[in-house]
Tab-separated table of C-alpha atoms and ligand atoms in Angstrom:
chain	number	residue	atom	x	y	z
A	1	MET	CA	-11.597	-12.329	-42.553
A	2	PRO	CA	-11.070	-14.818	-45.395
A	3	PRO	CA	-7.465	-14.586	-46.560
A	4	THR	CA	-6.046	-13.268	-49.803
A	5	THR	CA	-3.167	-15.540	-50.791
A	6	ARG	CA	-0.902	-15.576	-53.823
A	7	PHE	CA	1.518	-17.670	-55.855
A	8	ALA	CA	4.375	-15.556	-57.178
A	9	PRO	CA	6.704	-17.553	-59.383
A	10	SER	CA	9.636	-16.134	-61.306
A	11	PRO	CA	9.496	-17.253	-64.959
A	12	THR	CA	13.053	-18.479	-65.078
A	13	GLY	CA	12.128	-22.054	-66.062
A	14	TYR	CA	9.213	-24.513	-66.218
A	15	LEU	CA	7.217	-25.287	-63.083
A	16	HIS	CA	8.081	-28.477	-61.256
A	17	LEU	CA	6.287	-30.340	-58.509
A	18	GLY	CA	7.800	-28.058	-55.829
A	19	HIS	CA	6.101	-25.126	-57.511
A	20	ALA	CA	2.873	-27.106	-57.799
A	21	HIS	CA	3.007	-27.766	-54.044
A	22	ALA	CA	3.492	-24.012	-53.308
A	23	ALA	CA	0.699	-22.992	-55.739
A	24	LEU	CA	-1.719	-25.611	-54.380
A	25	THR	CA	-1.026	-24.607	-50.794
A	26	ALA	CA	-1.888	-20.935	-51.524
A	27	TRP	CA	-4.850	-21.845	-53.693
A	28	ARG	CA	-6.368	-24.257	-51.179
A	29	ARG	CA	-6.051	-21.833	-48.277
A	30	ALA	CA	-7.934	-19.206	-50.243
A	31	ARG	CA	-10.565	-21.479	-51.682
A	32	ALA	CA	-11.265	-23.467	-48.475
A	33	GLU	CA	-11.717	-20.274	-46.463
A	34	GLY	CA	-13.702	-18.296	-49.074
A	35	GLY	CA	-10.792	-15.939	-49.768
A	36	ARG	CA	-9.003	-14.831	-52.898
A	37	PHE	CA	-6.072	-16.418	-54.696
A	38	LEU	CA	-3.844	-14.172	-56.787
A	39	LEU	CA	-1.226	-14.988	-59.377
A	40	ARG	CA	1.814	-12.764	-59.873
A	41	LEU	CA	4.781	-13.197	-62.223
A	42	GLU	CA	7.967	-11.898	-60.647
A	43	ASP	CA	9.881	-11.175	-63.798
A	44	ILE	CA	11.888	-8.063	-62.963
A	45	ASP	CA	15.222	-9.817	-63.683
A	46	PRO	CA	15.652	-9.407	-67.476
A	47	GLY	CA	18.687	-11.695	-67.529
A	48	ARG	CA	16.885	-14.752	-66.147
A	49	CYS	CA	13.186	-14.373	-67.026
A	50	ARG	CA	11.766	-15.385	-70.359
A	51	PRO	CA	8.264	-14.732	-71.850
A	52	GLU	CA	7.906	-18.380	-72.936
A	53	PHE	CA	8.257	-19.499	-69.310
A	54	ALA	CA	5.651	-16.946	-68.234
A	55	ALA	CA	3.167	-18.291	-70.803
A	56	ALA	CA	3.984	-21.885	-69.742
A	57	ILE	CA	3.359	-21.104	-66.062
A	58	LEU	CA	-0.205	-19.932	-66.795
A	59	GLU	CA	-0.864	-23.009	-68.964
A	60	ASP	CA	0.616	-25.452	-66.447
A	61	LEU	CA	-1.350	-24.063	-63.502
A	62	ALA	CA	-4.617	-24.243	-65.493
A	63	TRP	CA	-3.717	-27.847	-66.433
A	64	LEU	CA	-3.187	-28.602	-62.754
A	65	GLY	CA	-6.728	-27.395	-62.132
A	66	LEU	CA	-6.016	-23.966	-60.531
A	67	ASP	CA	-7.868	-20.783	-61.183
A	68	TRP	CA	-6.984	-17.309	-59.914
A	69	ASP	CA	-8.871	-14.130	-59.084
A	70	GLY	CA	-8.436	-10.998	-61.207
A	71	PRO	CA	-5.707	-10.273	-63.691
A	72	VAL	CA	-2.206	-11.695	-63.380
A	73	ARG	CA	0.165	-9.037	-62.084
A	74	VAL	CA	3.274	-8.943	-64.242
A	75	GLN	CA	5.992	-7.048	-62.402
A	76	SER	CA	7.928	-5.947	-65.429
A	77	ALA	CA	4.898	-3.944	-66.557
A	78	HIS	CA	5.003	-1.857	-63.348
A	79	LEU	CA	8.604	-0.668	-63.063
A	80	PRO	CA	7.519	2.954	-62.242
A	81	ASP	CA	5.769	1.647	-59.096
A	82	TYR	CA	9.015	0.179	-57.771
A	83	GLN	CA	10.957	3.320	-58.748
A	84	ALA	CA	8.471	5.392	-56.756
A	85	ALA	CA	9.091	3.190	-53.694
A	86	LEU	CA	12.837	3.538	-54.167
A	87	ASP	CA	12.460	7.328	-54.460
A	88	ARG	CA	10.581	7.440	-51.179
A	89	LEU	CA	13.270	5.500	-49.354
A	90	ALA	CA	15.991	7.653	-51.014
A	91	ALA	CA	14.213	10.845	-49.922
A	92	ARG	CA	14.554	9.661	-46.304
A	93	GLY	CA	18.245	9.047	-46.679
A	94	LEU	CA	17.853	5.271	-46.520
A	95	LEU	CA	19.546	4.359	-49.771
A	96	TYR	CA	22.997	4.868	-51.214
A	97	PRO	CA	24.571	3.988	-54.575
A	98	CYS	CA	26.995	1.064	-54.495
A	99	PHE	CA	29.506	0.915	-57.326
A	100	CYS	CA	31.314	-2.196	-56.105
A	101	THR	CA	31.733	-5.191	-58.328
A	102	ARG	CA	31.557	-8.721	-56.904
A	103	ALA	CA	35.350	-8.848	-57.119
A	104	ASP	CA	35.656	-5.570	-55.143
A	105	ILE	CA	33.473	-7.004	-52.418
A	106	GLN	CA	35.389	-10.341	-52.301
A	107	ARG	CA	38.673	-8.452	-52.013
A	108	GLU	CA	37.373	-6.232	-49.243
A	109	VAL	CA	35.913	-9.181	-47.343
A	110	ALA	CA	39.110	-11.249	-47.700
A	111	ARG	CA	40.920	-8.570	-45.605
A	112	SER	CA	38.725	-9.044	-42.588
A	113	ALA	CA	39.141	-11.985	-40.218
A	114	CYS	CA	35.513	-13.022	-40.108
A	115	ALA	CA	33.074	-12.798	-43.077
A	116	PRO	CA	29.474	-13.393	-42.157
A	117	HIS	CA	27.120	-14.341	-44.988
A	118	SER	CA	23.869	-12.729	-45.993
A	119	PRO	CA	20.815	-14.951	-46.440
A	120	ASP	CA	20.828	-13.581	-49.999
A	121	GLY	CA	24.012	-15.570	-50.579
A	122	GLY	CA	27.546	-14.194	-50.663
A	123	PRO	CA	29.350	-12.351	-47.915
A	124	LEU	CA	27.719	-9.529	-45.966
A	125	TYR	CA	28.474	-6.282	-47.769
A	126	PRO	CA	31.361	-4.526	-45.928
A	127	GLY	CA	29.813	-1.057	-46.479
A	128	THR	CA	32.563	0.316	-48.700
A	129	CYS	CA	30.341	2.698	-50.719
A	130	ARG	CA	28.439	3.843	-47.623
A	131	ALA	CA	31.615	5.624	-46.629
A	132	LEU	CA	32.080	7.517	-49.913
A	133	SER	CA	32.089	11.287	-49.618
A	134	PRO	CA	29.222	13.193	-51.292
A	135	ALA	CA	31.782	14.512	-53.847
A	136	GLU	CA	33.087	11.035	-54.706
A	137	ARG	CA	29.573	9.745	-55.079
A	138	ALA	CA	28.544	12.656	-57.291
A	139	ASP	CA	31.661	12.176	-59.530
A	140	ARG	CA	30.975	8.474	-60.081
A	141	LEU	CA	27.293	9.059	-60.762
A	142	ALA	CA	28.155	11.811	-63.216
A	143	ALA	CA	30.655	9.492	-64.934
A	144	GLY	CA	27.877	6.921	-65.385
A	145	VAL	CA	29.594	4.197	-63.316
A	146	PRO	CA	27.044	1.353	-63.013
A	147	HIS	CA	25.640	1.136	-59.518
A	148	ALA	CA	23.193	-0.760	-57.338
A	149	LEU	CA	21.131	0.890	-54.583
A	150	ARG	CA	21.612	-0.422	-51.058
A	151	LEU	CA	19.562	-0.002	-47.960
A	152	ASP	CA	21.481	1.702	-45.166
A	153	MET	CA	20.565	-0.942	-42.637
A	154	ALA	CA	21.672	0.946	-39.521
A	155	ARG	CA	19.627	3.988	-40.449
A	156	ALA	CA	16.666	1.813	-41.499
A	157	LEU	CA	16.697	0.010	-38.132
A	158	ALA	CA	16.894	3.280	-36.307
A	159	GLN	CA	13.881	4.616	-38.142
A	160	ALA	CA	11.777	1.471	-37.916
A	161	GLY	CA	12.499	0.349	-34.315
A	162	PRO	CA	12.000	-3.248	-33.135
A	163	LEU	CA	9.759	-5.347	-35.410
A	164	SER	CA	8.152	-8.765	-35.536
A	165	PHE	CA	6.067	-10.887	-37.871
A	166	GLU	CA	3.312	-13.476	-37.371
A	167	GLU	CA	4.088	-17.016	-38.432
A	168	GLU	CA	1.219	-19.513	-38.370
A	169	GLY	CA	1.852	-22.256	-35.865
A	170	GLU	CA	4.700	-20.366	-34.275
A	171	GLY	CA	3.236	-16.990	-33.233
A	172	THR	CA	5.157	-13.778	-33.099
A	173	ILE	CA	8.736	-13.870	-34.336
A	174	ALA	CA	11.155	-11.018	-33.519
A	175	CYS	CA	12.763	-9.673	-36.677
A	176	ASP	CA	16.443	-9.560	-37.249
A	177	PRO	CA	16.863	-7.838	-40.626
A	178	ALA	CA	20.458	-6.818	-39.784
A	179	ARG	CA	21.536	-10.307	-40.938
A	180	PHE	CA	21.085	-8.985	-44.520
A	181	GLY	CA	23.455	-6.074	-43.931
A	182	ASP	CA	22.980	-3.228	-46.461
A	183	ALA	CA	20.684	-5.216	-48.777
A	184	VAL	CA	20.527	-4.381	-52.446
A	185	LEU	CA	17.092	-2.919	-53.349
A	186	ALA	CA	17.941	-2.092	-56.943
A	187	ARG	CA	20.545	-4.029	-58.868
A	188	LYS	CA	22.954	-2.878	-61.551
A	189	ASP	CA	21.246	-5.205	-64.000
A	190	ALA	CA	17.636	-5.059	-62.743
A	191	PRO	CA	15.644	-2.026	-61.830
A	192	ALA	CA	14.493	-3.331	-58.410
A	193	SER	CA	15.205	-6.273	-56.200
A	194	TYR	CA	12.930	-9.216	-55.370
A	195	HIS	CA	12.707	-7.961	-51.763
A	196	LEU	CA	11.378	-4.562	-52.731
A	197	CYS	CA	8.963	-5.760	-55.424
A	198	VAL	CA	7.521	-8.649	-53.372
A	199	THR	CA	6.682	-6.451	-50.394
A	200	HIS	CA	5.350	-3.691	-52.642
A	201	ASP	CA	3.041	-6.043	-54.503
A	202	ASP	CA	1.843	-7.963	-51.444
A	203	ALA	CA	0.742	-4.583	-50.031
A	204	LEU	CA	-0.701	-3.260	-53.261
A	205	GLN	CA	-2.679	-6.394	-53.961
A	206	GLY	CA	-3.993	-6.681	-50.394
A	207	VAL	CA	-2.362	-10.063	-49.696
A	208	THR	CA	-3.158	-10.995	-46.076
A	209	LEU	CA	-1.638	-14.451	-45.916
A	210	VAL	CA	1.770	-15.217	-47.539
A	211	THR	CA	2.255	-18.927	-48.014
A	212	ARG	CA	5.624	-19.855	-49.533
A	213	GLY	CA	8.547	-22.242	-49.103
A	214	ILE	CA	10.501	-22.259	-45.871
A	215	ASP	CA	13.639	-21.342	-47.868
A	216	LEU	CA	12.182	-17.821	-48.043
A	217	LYS	CA	11.565	-17.524	-44.318
A	218	PRO	CA	14.828	-15.643	-43.617
A	219	ALA	CA	13.768	-13.071	-46.234
A	220	THR	CA	10.680	-12.275	-44.169
A	221	HIS	CA	12.844	-10.427	-41.661
A	222	LEU	CA	13.871	-7.986	-44.362
A	223	HIS	CA	10.418	-7.841	-45.848
A	224	ARG	CA	8.881	-6.843	-42.555
A	225	LEU	CA	11.448	-3.981	-42.267
A	226	LEU	CA	10.566	-2.700	-45.705
A	227	GLN	CA	6.845	-2.886	-44.864
A	228	ALA	CA	7.451	-0.838	-41.716
A	229	LEU	CA	9.554	1.764	-43.523
A	230	MET	CA	7.025	2.135	-46.309
A	231	GLY	CA	3.947	2.055	-44.069
A	232	TRP	CA	2.624	-1.076	-45.772
A	233	PRO	CA	0.480	-3.555	-43.768
A	234	ALA	CA	2.139	-6.754	-42.603
A	235	PRO	CA	0.492	-10.010	-43.888
A	236	ARG	CA	0.560	-13.187	-41.844
A	237	TYR	CA	3.086	-15.788	-43.011
A	238	ALA	CA	2.868	-19.549	-43.310
A	239	HIS	CA	6.126	-20.977	-44.626
A	240	HIS	CA	5.806	-24.554	-45.768
A	241	GLY	CA	8.277	-27.417	-46.162
A	242	LEU	CA	9.876	-28.085	-49.511
A	243	LEU	CA	9.198	-31.220	-51.595
A	244	THR	CA	12.216	-33.440	-51.873
A	245	ASP	CA	13.301	-36.126	-54.303
A	246	ALA	CA	13.834	-39.801	-53.397
A	247	SER	CA	17.282	-38.949	-51.991
A	248	GLY	CA	15.857	-36.232	-49.757
A	249	ARG	CA	17.198	-33.303	-51.816
A	250	ARG	CA	14.875	-30.419	-52.440
A	251	LEU	CA	13.462	-30.123	-55.993
A	252	ALA	CA	15.087	-27.334	-57.895
A	253	LYS	CA	15.041	-26.001	-61.440
A	254	ARG	CA	18.793	-26.186	-61.638
A	255	ASP	CA	18.777	-29.893	-60.932
A	256	ASN	CA	16.336	-30.536	-63.735
A	257	ALA	CA	13.585	-31.612	-61.390
A	258	ALA	CA	10.796	-33.205	-63.470
A	259	THR	CA	8.652	-30.358	-64.748
A	260	LEU	CA	4.846	-30.444	-64.924
A	261	ARG	CA	5.315	-30.474	-68.726
A	262	ASP	CA	7.442	-33.591	-68.576
A	263	LEU	CA	4.922	-35.344	-66.352
A	264	ARG	CA	2.039	-34.373	-68.631
A	265	ALA	CA	3.960	-35.593	-71.706
A	266	GLN	CA	4.526	-38.900	-69.878
A	267	GLY	CA	0.774	-39.320	-69.453
A	268	CYS	CA	0.450	-38.126	-65.859
A	269	THR	CA	-3.039	-36.742	-65.090
A	270	PRO	CA	-3.629	-33.469	-63.189
A	271	ALA	CA	-4.949	-35.549	-60.220
A	272	GLU	CA	-1.769	-37.603	-60.155
A	273	ALA	CA	0.388	-34.475	-60.375
A	274	ARG	CA	-1.579	-32.941	-57.505
A	275	ALA	CA	-1.139	-36.080	-55.439
A	276	ARG	CA	2.626	-36.081	-56.153
A	277	ALA	CA	2.646	-32.423	-55.128
A	278	GLY	CA	1.216	-33.407	-51.768
A	279	VAL	CA	-2.487	-32.808	-52.329
A	280	THR	CA	-4.568	-35.922	-52.548
A	281	ASP	CA	-8.029	-35.886	-54.183
A	282	ALA	CA	-9.646	-36.097	-50.755
A	283	ALA	CA	-7.902	-32.847	-49.745
A	284	TRP	CA	-8.597	-31.333	-53.169
A	285	ALA	CA	-12.325	-32.012	-52.618
A	286	LEU	CA	-12.213	-29.685	-49.580
A	287	ALA	CA	-12.215	-26.747	-51.924
A	288	PRO	CA	-15.757	-25.650	-52.940
A	289	PRO	CA	-16.713	-27.542	-56.156
A	290	ALA	CA	-17.802	-24.360	-57.880
A	291	ARG	CA	-14.169	-23.308	-57.924
A	292	ARG	CA	-12.807	-26.532	-59.437
B	301	LIG	N1	9.339	-15.112	-56.885
B	301	LIG	C1	9.857	-15.911	-55.855
B	301	LIG	C2	10.369	-17.196	-56.351
B	301	LIG	O1	9.992	-17.626	-57.438
B	301	LIG	C3	8.824	-16.237	-54.753
B	301	LIG	C4	8.343	-15.018	-54.089
B	301	LIG	C5	7.525	-15.245	-52.786
B	301	LIG	O2	6.752	-16.195	-52.704
B	301	LIG	O3	7.699	-14.450	-51.922
B	301	LIG	O4	11.181	-17.814	-55.683
C-alpha cells in the first residue's frame, strides 16, 4: 500500500532548514511511492503559536516546491475532537486532575533521593495528585483550582498490556511508555497535549507512515500506548537524523537557525534550499514530475 505521510509543524516560529528536511522527507516518501502527503498545523498551545507563523509555514513550503493533499488540518479548529478523546479515557478511569504547580513538583521531587526525568523534560511526576481522595479532588475542582489532566500510567499499562511499534530499518521495538510516568494529556494552559493530538490526528487522517526527527522517537513509546488505549491503528515510523550546523549542533528555532525566509531574502533559490536541507536535485527528480 502506498503510504500516507505528513508534516506536522507547530507554528511557534519560522521554518528553518531542519524543518525543510523533515517536510521534504515526508513529501518524497509519499510522492515517490504514489502515496499521500498531508500537512497539519499543530497549534493547540495558545501561548506559543501565532497565526502569522502558520501563514508563513504554508508560504515557505510552497516556495520550497512542496504540495500537499487535501485541506490543511489546523488543530485549534478541532478542540472538541480532543476533548472527546479525553472524555473516553476519563470514562475508563485513566485520567486524573493534577493541581500541582511546577514548584510543587520540584519540592516533592527534591525530597526523594533519586529523581528520574521524563522524555518530556523535567522530573518524572511523583504522583502527588493521584493519591488525592475523591472528596479532596471534588473540593478543588469545585473551587476552580487550575488543573492539568494526567494519564494514570499504571492503570493504562494494565489495560493495554505489552506493546511494540515498527521502526523502519530496525524492526519491532518493544514499548516502554512508563518512562513518561503519569504524562500530561491536557495542560492547565492548553486544552490538550501534543501527545494526545498527534496520535488522534494521525489516526483520523489515516497516516500510515510517520516520518519525523529522531528527537521525537522517545515519544513514540507513549504514542503507541495512546493508540492502543483508544483503539487507533498504529502507523509505521521512520525517525530521521537532525540537520546540524557547522559546529555539529542541531538546528533549532531558539538558536536563531537561518530560516527559509532569511535564505530566500539572501537570494537562495528553492533548489539550493532543498540541497542544503539534504535533498539534491537528482533525488528531487525521483518524485513524479506531475507533482512538482
Ligand atoms: N508538532 C511537532 C513539532 O513541531 C511535530 C509532531 C510530529 O511530527 O509528530 O515538533
